[in-house]
PDB file of C-alpha atoms in Angstrom:
ATOM      1  CA  MET A 227     -54.970 107.712 100.572  1.00 94.00           C
ATOM      2  CA  ILE A 228     -58.747 106.567  99.555  1.00 97.00           C
ATOM      3  CA  ARG A 229     -59.674 103.401 101.340  1.00 97.00           C
ATOM      4  CA  ILE A 230     -61.822 101.117  99.100  1.00 98.00           C
ATOM      5  CA  LEU A 231     -63.926  98.186  99.794  1.00 97.00           C
ATOM      6  CA  LEU A 232     -64.750  96.100  96.765  1.00 96.00           C
ATOM      7  CA  ALA A 233     -67.692  93.648  96.287  1.00 97.00           C
ATOM      8  CA  ASP A 234     -68.087  91.516  93.423  1.00 94.00           C
ATOM      9  CA  ASP A 235     -69.223  87.626  93.552  1.00 93.00           C
ATOM     10  CA  GLU A 236     -66.661  86.888  90.608  1.00 91.00           C
ATOM     11  CA  HIS A 237     -63.389  86.242  92.328  1.00 91.00           C
ATOM     12  CA  LEU A 238     -60.981  86.667  89.211  1.00 91.00           C
ATOM     13  CA  ILE A 239     -62.640  89.800  88.125  1.00 88.00           C
ATOM     14  CA  ARG A 240     -62.688  91.376  91.778  1.00 92.00           C
ATOM     15  CA  GLY A 241     -58.880  90.086  92.198  1.00 92.00           C
ATOM     16  CA  ALA A 242     -57.804  91.959  88.930  1.00 92.00           C
ATOM     17  CA  VAL A 243     -59.892  94.872  89.807  1.00 92.00           C
ATOM     18  CA  ALA A 244     -58.137  95.029  93.139  1.00 94.00           C
ATOM     19  CA  ALA A 245     -54.635  94.259  91.733  1.00 94.00           C
ATOM     20  CA  LEU A 246     -55.348  97.357  89.184  1.00 93.00           C
ATOM     21  CA  LEU A 247     -56.487  99.967  91.614  1.00 93.00           C
ATOM     22  CA  GLY A 248     -53.898  98.782  93.919  1.00 91.00           C
ATOM     23  CA  LEU A 249     -51.356 100.595  91.423  1.00 94.00           C
ATOM     24  CA  GLU A 250     -52.980 103.806  91.692  1.00 94.00           C
ATOM     25  CA  ALA A 251     -50.832 105.711  94.047  1.00 94.00           C
ATOM     26  CA  ASP A 252     -53.677 107.318  96.118  1.00 97.00           C
ATOM     27  CA  LEU A 253     -55.860 104.375  96.241  1.00 97.00           C
ATOM     28  CA  GLU A 254     -56.090 101.396  98.504  1.00 96.00           C
ATOM     29  CA  VAL A 255     -58.493  98.366  98.603  1.00 96.00           C
ATOM     30  CA  VAL A 256     -58.770  97.444 102.268  1.00 97.00           C
ATOM     31  CA  ALA A 257     -61.485  94.851 102.101  1.00 96.00           C
ATOM     32  CA  GLU A 258     -63.244  92.590  99.653  1.00 96.00           C
ATOM     33  CA  ALA A 259     -66.541  90.756  99.667  1.00 96.00           C
ATOM     34  CA  GLY A 260     -67.993  88.141  97.402  1.00 95.00           C
ATOM     35  CA  ARG A 261     -71.489  88.479  98.692  1.00 96.00           C
ATOM     36  CA  GLY A 262     -73.822  91.422  99.152  1.00 95.00           C
ATOM     37  CA  ASP A 263     -75.001  90.322 102.482  1.00 95.00           C
ATOM     38  CA  GLU A 264     -71.265  90.615 103.583  1.00 96.00           C
ATOM     39  CA  VAL A 265     -70.854  94.167 102.772  1.00 96.00           C
ATOM     40  CA  ALA A 266     -72.350  95.832 105.738  1.00 95.00           C
ATOM     41  CA  ALA A 267     -70.113  93.819 108.165  1.00 95.00           C
ATOM     42  CA  ALA A 268     -67.066  94.769 106.008  1.00 96.00           C
ATOM     43  CA  VAL A 269     -67.845  98.505 105.892  1.00 96.00           C
ATOM     44  CA  ALA A 270     -68.167  98.370 109.872  1.00 94.00           C
ATOM     45  CA  ALA A 271     -64.980  96.451 110.046  1.00 95.00           C
ATOM     46  CA  HIS A 272     -62.643  98.470 107.724  1.00 96.00           C
ATOM     47  CA  ASP A 273     -64.506 101.920 107.464  1.00 95.00           C
ATOM     48  CA  PRO A 274     -63.785 102.451 103.787  1.00 97.00           C
ATOM     49  CA  ASP A 275     -63.910 105.732 102.275  1.00 97.00           C
ATOM     50  CA  VAL A 276     -65.657 104.403  98.894  1.00 97.00           C
ATOM     51  CA  ALA A 277     -67.531 101.094  98.299  1.00 97.00           C
ATOM     52  CA  VAL A 278     -67.350  99.651  94.841  1.00 96.00           C
ATOM     53  CA  LEU A 279     -70.451  97.427  94.384  1.00 95.00           C
ATOM     54  CA  ASP A 280     -71.183  94.898  91.646  1.00 92.00           C
ATOM     55  CA  ILE A 281     -75.062  95.002  90.859  1.00 88.00           C
ATOM     56  CA  ASP A 282     -75.576  91.234  90.513  1.00 85.00           C
ATOM     57  CA  MET A 283     -74.280  89.422  93.664  1.00 91.00           C
ATOM     58  CA  PRO A 284     -75.717  86.490  95.746  1.00 93.00           C
ATOM     59  CA  GLY A 285     -76.943  87.299  99.286  1.00 93.00           C
ATOM     60  CA  ALA A 286     -78.077  90.826  98.332  1.00 91.00           C
ATOM     61  CA  ASP A 287     -77.748  92.492  94.976  1.00 89.00           C
ATOM     62  CA  GLY A 288     -75.652  95.813  94.755  1.00 91.00           C
ATOM     63  CA  LEU A 289     -78.622  98.228  94.700  1.00 89.00           C
ATOM     64  CA  THR A 290     -80.321  96.658  97.866  1.00 91.00           C
ATOM     65  CA  VAL A 291     -76.775  96.971  99.619  1.00 95.00           C
ATOM     66  CA  ALA A 292     -76.472 100.630  98.645  1.00 94.00           C
ATOM     67  CA  GLU A 293     -79.973 101.323  99.830  1.00 92.00           C
ATOM     68  CA  ASP A 294     -79.296  99.515 103.214  1.00 93.00           C
ATOM     69  CA  LEU A 295     -76.094 101.388 103.534  1.00 94.00           C
ATOM     70  CA  ALA A 296     -77.783 104.763 103.033  1.00 92.00           C
ATOM     71  CA  ALA A 297     -80.336 103.713 105.765  1.00 91.00           C
ATOM     72  CA  ALA A 298     -77.814 102.702 108.190  1.00 92.00           C
ATOM     73  CA  GLY A 299     -76.090 106.195 107.717  1.00 91.00           C
ATOM     74  CA  ALA A 300     -72.703 104.656 106.526  1.00 92.00           C
ATOM     75  CA  ARG A 301     -70.158 107.485 105.683  1.00 93.00           C
ATOM     76  CA  CYS A 302     -68.531 105.852 102.555  1.00 96.00           C
ATOM     77  CA  ALA A 303     -69.709 106.903  99.192  1.00 96.00           C
ATOM     78  CA  VAL A 304     -71.078 104.368  96.905  1.00 96.00           C
ATOM     79  CA  CYS A 305     -69.709 103.520  93.328  1.00 95.00           C
ATOM     80  CA  ILE A 306     -71.888 100.635  91.630  1.00 91.00           C
ATOM     81  CA  LEU A 307     -69.832  98.740  88.872  1.00 85.00           C
ATOM     82  CA  THR A 308     -72.186  96.820  86.517  1.00 79.00           C
ATOM     83  CA  SER A 309     -72.496  94.900  83.356  1.00 70.00           C
ATOM     84  CA  PHE A 310     -76.109  95.693  83.226  1.00 62.00           C
ATOM     85  CA  GLY A 311     -77.128  98.955  81.406  1.00 63.00           C
ATOM     86  CA  ARG A 312     -80.809  98.669  82.793  1.00 69.00           C
ATOM     87  CA  PRO A 313     -82.303 102.291  83.037  1.00 66.00           C
ATOM     88  CA  GLY A 314     -84.256 101.325  85.986  1.00 72.00           C
ATOM     89  CA  TYR A 315     -81.058 100.394  87.977  1.00 77.00           C
ATOM     90  CA  LEU A 316     -79.619 103.915  87.487  1.00 78.00           C
ATOM     91  CA  ARG A 317     -82.679 105.600  88.616  1.00 75.00           C
ATOM     92  CA  ARG A 318     -82.835 103.367  91.706  1.00 79.00           C
ATOM     93  CA  ALA A 319     -79.067 103.923  92.421  1.00 82.00           C
ATOM     94  CA  MET A 320     -79.512 107.522  92.344  1.00 81.00           C
ATOM     95  CA  ALA A 321     -82.637 107.354  94.595  1.00 82.00           C
ATOM     96  CA  ALA A 322     -80.341 105.525  97.149  1.00 84.00           C
ATOM     97  CA  GLY A 323     -77.599 108.118  97.035  1.00 87.00           C
ATOM     98  CA  VAL A 324     -75.173 106.126  94.711  1.00 92.00           C
ATOM     99  CA  ARG A 325     -72.672 108.743  93.564  1.00 93.00           C
ATOM    100  CA  GLY A 326     -70.958 106.642  90.838  1.00 93.00           C
ATOM    101  CA  PHE A 327     -72.046 104.329  88.018  1.00 89.00           C
ATOM    102  CA  VAL A 328     -69.504 102.599  86.201  1.00 89.00           C
ATOM    103  CA  ALA A 329     -69.805 100.048  83.263  1.00 85.00           C
ATOM    104  CA  LYS A 330     -67.863  96.837  84.104  1.00 84.00           C
ATOM    105  CA  ASP A 331     -66.101  96.937  81.134  1.00 84.00           C
ATOM    106  CA  ALA A 332     -64.539 100.495  81.387  1.00 86.00           C
ATOM    107  CA  PRO A 333     -60.863 100.864  81.754  1.00 89.00           C
ATOM    108  CA  THR A 334     -59.399 100.641  85.225  1.00 88.00           C
ATOM    109  CA  GLN A 335     -58.596 104.423  84.861  1.00 91.00           C
ATOM    110  CA  GLU A 336     -62.205 105.212  84.350  1.00 92.00           C
ATOM    111  CA  LEU A 337     -62.960 103.346  87.376  1.00 93.00           C
ATOM    112  CA  ALA A 338     -60.243 105.086  89.281  1.00 95.00           C
ATOM    113  CA  ALA A 339     -61.161 108.503  88.214  1.00 95.00           C
ATOM    114  CA  ALA A 340     -64.954 107.647  89.227  1.00 95.00           C
ATOM    115  CA  ILE A 341     -63.702 106.626  92.870  1.00 97.00           C
ATOM    116  CA  ARG A 342     -61.780 109.832  93.401  1.00 97.00           C
ATOM    117  CA  LYS A 343     -64.616 111.880  92.065  1.00 96.00           C
ATOM    118  CA  VAL A 344     -67.371 110.358  94.360  1.00 96.00           C
ATOM    119  CA  HIS A 345     -64.756 110.561  97.191  1.00 96.00           C
ATOM    120  CA  GLU A 346     -64.712 114.346  96.851  1.00 95.00           C
ATOM    121  CA  GLY A 347     -68.372 114.262  96.807  1.00 94.00           C
ATOM    122  CA  GLY A 348     -68.983 114.729  93.290  1.00 95.00           C
ATOM    123  CA  ARG A 349     -70.821 112.295  90.822  1.00 93.00           C
ATOM    124  CA  TYR A 350     -69.652 109.936  88.299  1.00 93.00           C
ATOM    125  CA  LEU A 351     -71.957 108.475  85.638  1.00 87.00           C
ATOM    126  CA  ASP A 352     -71.092 106.445  82.575  1.00 82.00           C
ATOM    127  CA  ALA A 353     -72.351 108.469  79.634  1.00 78.00           C
ATOM    128  CA  GLU A 354     -73.747 105.551  77.734  1.00 76.00           C
ATOM    129  CA  LEU A 355     -75.587 104.126  80.822  1.00 73.00           C
ATOM    130  CA  ALA A 356     -77.057 107.856  81.609  1.00 72.00           C
ATOM    131  CA  ALA A 357     -78.332 108.271  78.132  1.00 72.00           C
ATOM    132  CA  THR A 358     -80.130 104.758  77.911  1.00 68.00           C
ATOM    133  CA  ALA A 359     -81.836 105.720  81.132  1.00 66.00           C
ATOM    134  CA  MET A 360     -82.975 108.987  79.924  1.00 65.00           C
ATOM    135  CA  ALA A 361     -84.165 107.623  76.709  1.00 64.00           C
ATOM    136  CA  ALA A 362     -86.190 104.837  78.464  1.00 62.00           C
ATOM    137  CA  GLY A 363     -88.087 107.506  80.484  1.00 64.00           C
ATOM    138  CA  ASP A 364     -89.643 107.043  83.894  1.00 71.00           C
ATOM    139  CA  ASN A 365     -90.850 103.815  85.433  1.00 78.00           C
ATOM    140  CA  PRO A 366     -94.524 103.723  84.600  1.00 86.00           C
ATOM    141  CA  LEU A 367     -95.243 101.122  87.122  1.00 89.00           C
ATOM    142  CA  THR A 368     -96.662 101.829  90.752  1.00 92.00           C
ATOM    143  CA  GLU A 369     -95.232 100.278  93.856  1.00 90.00           C
ATOM    144  CA  ARG A 370     -98.061  97.817  94.272  1.00 95.00           C
ATOM    145  CA  GLU A 371     -97.729  96.802  90.385  1.00 95.00           C
ATOM    146  CA  ARG A 372     -93.971  96.209  90.801  1.00 92.00           C
ATOM    147  CA  GLU A 373     -94.414  94.216  93.876  1.00 94.00           C
ATOM    148  CA  ILE A 374     -97.245  92.076  92.374  1.00 96.00           C
ATOM    149  CA  LEU A 375     -94.855  91.432  89.311  1.00 95.00           C
ATOM    150  CA  ARG A 376     -91.898  90.695  91.639  1.00 92.00           C
ATOM    151  CA  LEU A 377     -94.059  87.928  93.163  1.00 96.00           C
ATOM    152  CA  THR A 378     -95.194  86.680  89.928  1.00 96.00           C
ATOM    153  CA  GLY A 379     -91.912  86.524  88.632  1.00 93.00           C
ATOM    154  CA  ALA A 380     -90.930  84.385  91.651  1.00 93.00           C
ATOM    155  CA  GLY A 381     -93.513  81.971  90.802  1.00 94.00           C
ATOM    156  CA  THR A 382     -96.219  82.926  93.366  1.00 95.00           C
ATOM    157  CA  GLU A 383     -99.449  82.041  92.427  1.00 95.00           C
ATOM    158  CA  THR A 384    -102.567  84.803  92.114  1.00 95.00           C
ATOM    159  CA  ALA A 385    -104.197  83.580  95.226  1.00 96.00           C
ATOM    160  CA  ARG A 386    -101.247  83.459  97.385  1.00 96.00           C
ATOM    161  CA  ILE A 387    -100.303  87.010  96.243  1.00 95.00           C
ATOM    162  CA  ALA A 388    -103.746  88.029  97.084  1.00 96.00           C
ATOM    163  CA  THR A 389    -103.252  86.431 100.853  1.00 95.00           C
ATOM    164  CA  LEU A 390     -99.798  88.060 101.130  1.00 95.00           C
ATOM    165  CA  LEU A 391    -101.041  91.459 100.273  1.00 95.00           C
ATOM    166  CA  HIS A 392    -104.431  91.439 101.879  1.00 95.00           C
ATOM    167  CA  LEU A 393    -105.968  91.846  98.505  1.00 95.00           C
ATOM    168  CA  SER A 394    -108.817  90.091  96.622  1.00 95.00           C
ATOM    169  CA  GLU A 395    -107.923  87.786  93.742  1.00 95.00           C
ATOM    170  CA  GLY A 396    -109.655  90.064  91.283  1.00 95.00           C
ATOM    171  CA  THR A 397    -107.737  93.031  92.507  1.00 96.00           C
ATOM    172  CA  VAL A 398    -104.445  91.326  91.779  1.00 95.00           C
ATOM    173  CA  ARG A 399    -105.652  90.273  88.582  1.00 95.00           C
ATOM    174  CA  ASN A 400    -106.558  93.995  87.801  1.00 95.00           C
ATOM    175  CA  TYR A 401    -103.044  95.344  88.952  1.00 96.00           C
ATOM    176  CA  LEU A 402    -101.422  92.634  86.655  1.00 95.00           C
ATOM    177  CA  SER A 403    -103.674  93.649  83.728  1.00 93.00           C
ATOM    178  CA  THR A 404    -102.898  97.223  84.207  1.00 94.00           C
ATOM    179  CA  ALA A 405     -98.988  96.637  84.392  1.00 93.00           C
ATOM    180  CA  MET A 406     -99.334  94.484  81.076  1.00 93.00           C
ATOM    181  CA  SER A 407    -101.071  97.386  79.471  1.00 90.00           C
ATOM    182  CA  LYS A 408     -98.553  99.936  80.654  1.00 87.00           C
ATOM    183  CA  LEU A 409     -95.640  97.827  79.464  1.00 87.00           C
ATOM    184  CA  GLY A 410     -97.262  96.776  76.277  1.00 86.00           C
ATOM    185  CA  GLU A 411     -97.119  92.931  76.866  1.00 90.00           C
ATOM    186  CA  PRO A 412     -99.727  90.500  76.196  1.00 91.00           C
ATOM    187  CA  SER A 413     -99.122  88.284  79.366  1.00 92.00           C
ATOM    188  CA  ARG A 414     -98.220  88.656  82.779  1.00 93.00           C
ATOM    189  CA  PHE A 415     -94.929  86.678  82.449  1.00 92.00           C
ATOM    190  CA  ALA A 416     -93.804  88.816  79.433  1.00 91.00           C
ATOM    191  CA  ALA A 417     -94.677  91.689  81.537  1.00 93.00           C
ATOM    192  CA  VAL A 418     -92.528  90.324  84.365  1.00 93.00           C
ATOM    193  CA  ARG A 419     -89.611  90.036  81.775  1.00 89.00           C
ATOM    194  CA  THR A 420     -89.834  93.540  80.274  1.00 87.00           C
ATOM    195  CA  ALA A 421     -90.017  94.849  83.878  1.00 87.00           C
ATOM    196  CA  GLN A 422     -86.929  93.086  84.937  1.00 84.00           C
ATOM    197  CA  GLU A 423     -84.951  93.912  81.568  1.00 77.00           C
ATOM    198  CA  MET A 424     -85.732  97.565  82.292  1.00 77.00           C
ATOM    199  CA  GLY A 425     -84.619  97.186  85.944  1.00 75.00           C
ATOM    200  CA  TRP A 426     -88.064  98.256  87.190  1.00 82.00           C
ATOM    201  CA  ILE A 427     -88.528  95.302  89.493  1.00 83.00           C
TER     202      ILE A 427
END
């Protein structure tokens, strides 16, 4: 029996997926979470074999949770369930040791197959998501550029960003200008939007 933790903030979807997975003879949903920041405690309490995580959750997104589980040495395999086909998400998930990446609108049989595959130590990647990620290429932004774009997207003023990162305001503006150029956008806010849409920040 493969023990599963299911984390999704949409109660109806979570309940439906749990019910459908429960119909599989070899799968058992042993825990559910509605917030990303509840997952670590649920993993510790229930010791699942596979954690199925939605990307977009309050408290902490699924990719951050996956990174935290990997850093904590959790033994469960992680499968990401998402309606977002952003190429940066797939790359970040792979870097965090995520073994499965399934579209939210996939049939339950596909999710069940993904769970079995990652439990056996294999990988399961939705073909369309993988193709989109490959076509998009690598993230052109440096870690510092991503950090500054994230702060800009959160509404942080240039002067405050400079203080937070121990940089001069001119240096922050230079990073923003470089990021805008790399993304082909005319403004910092357009650059933030593009980077978010690609899953790069």
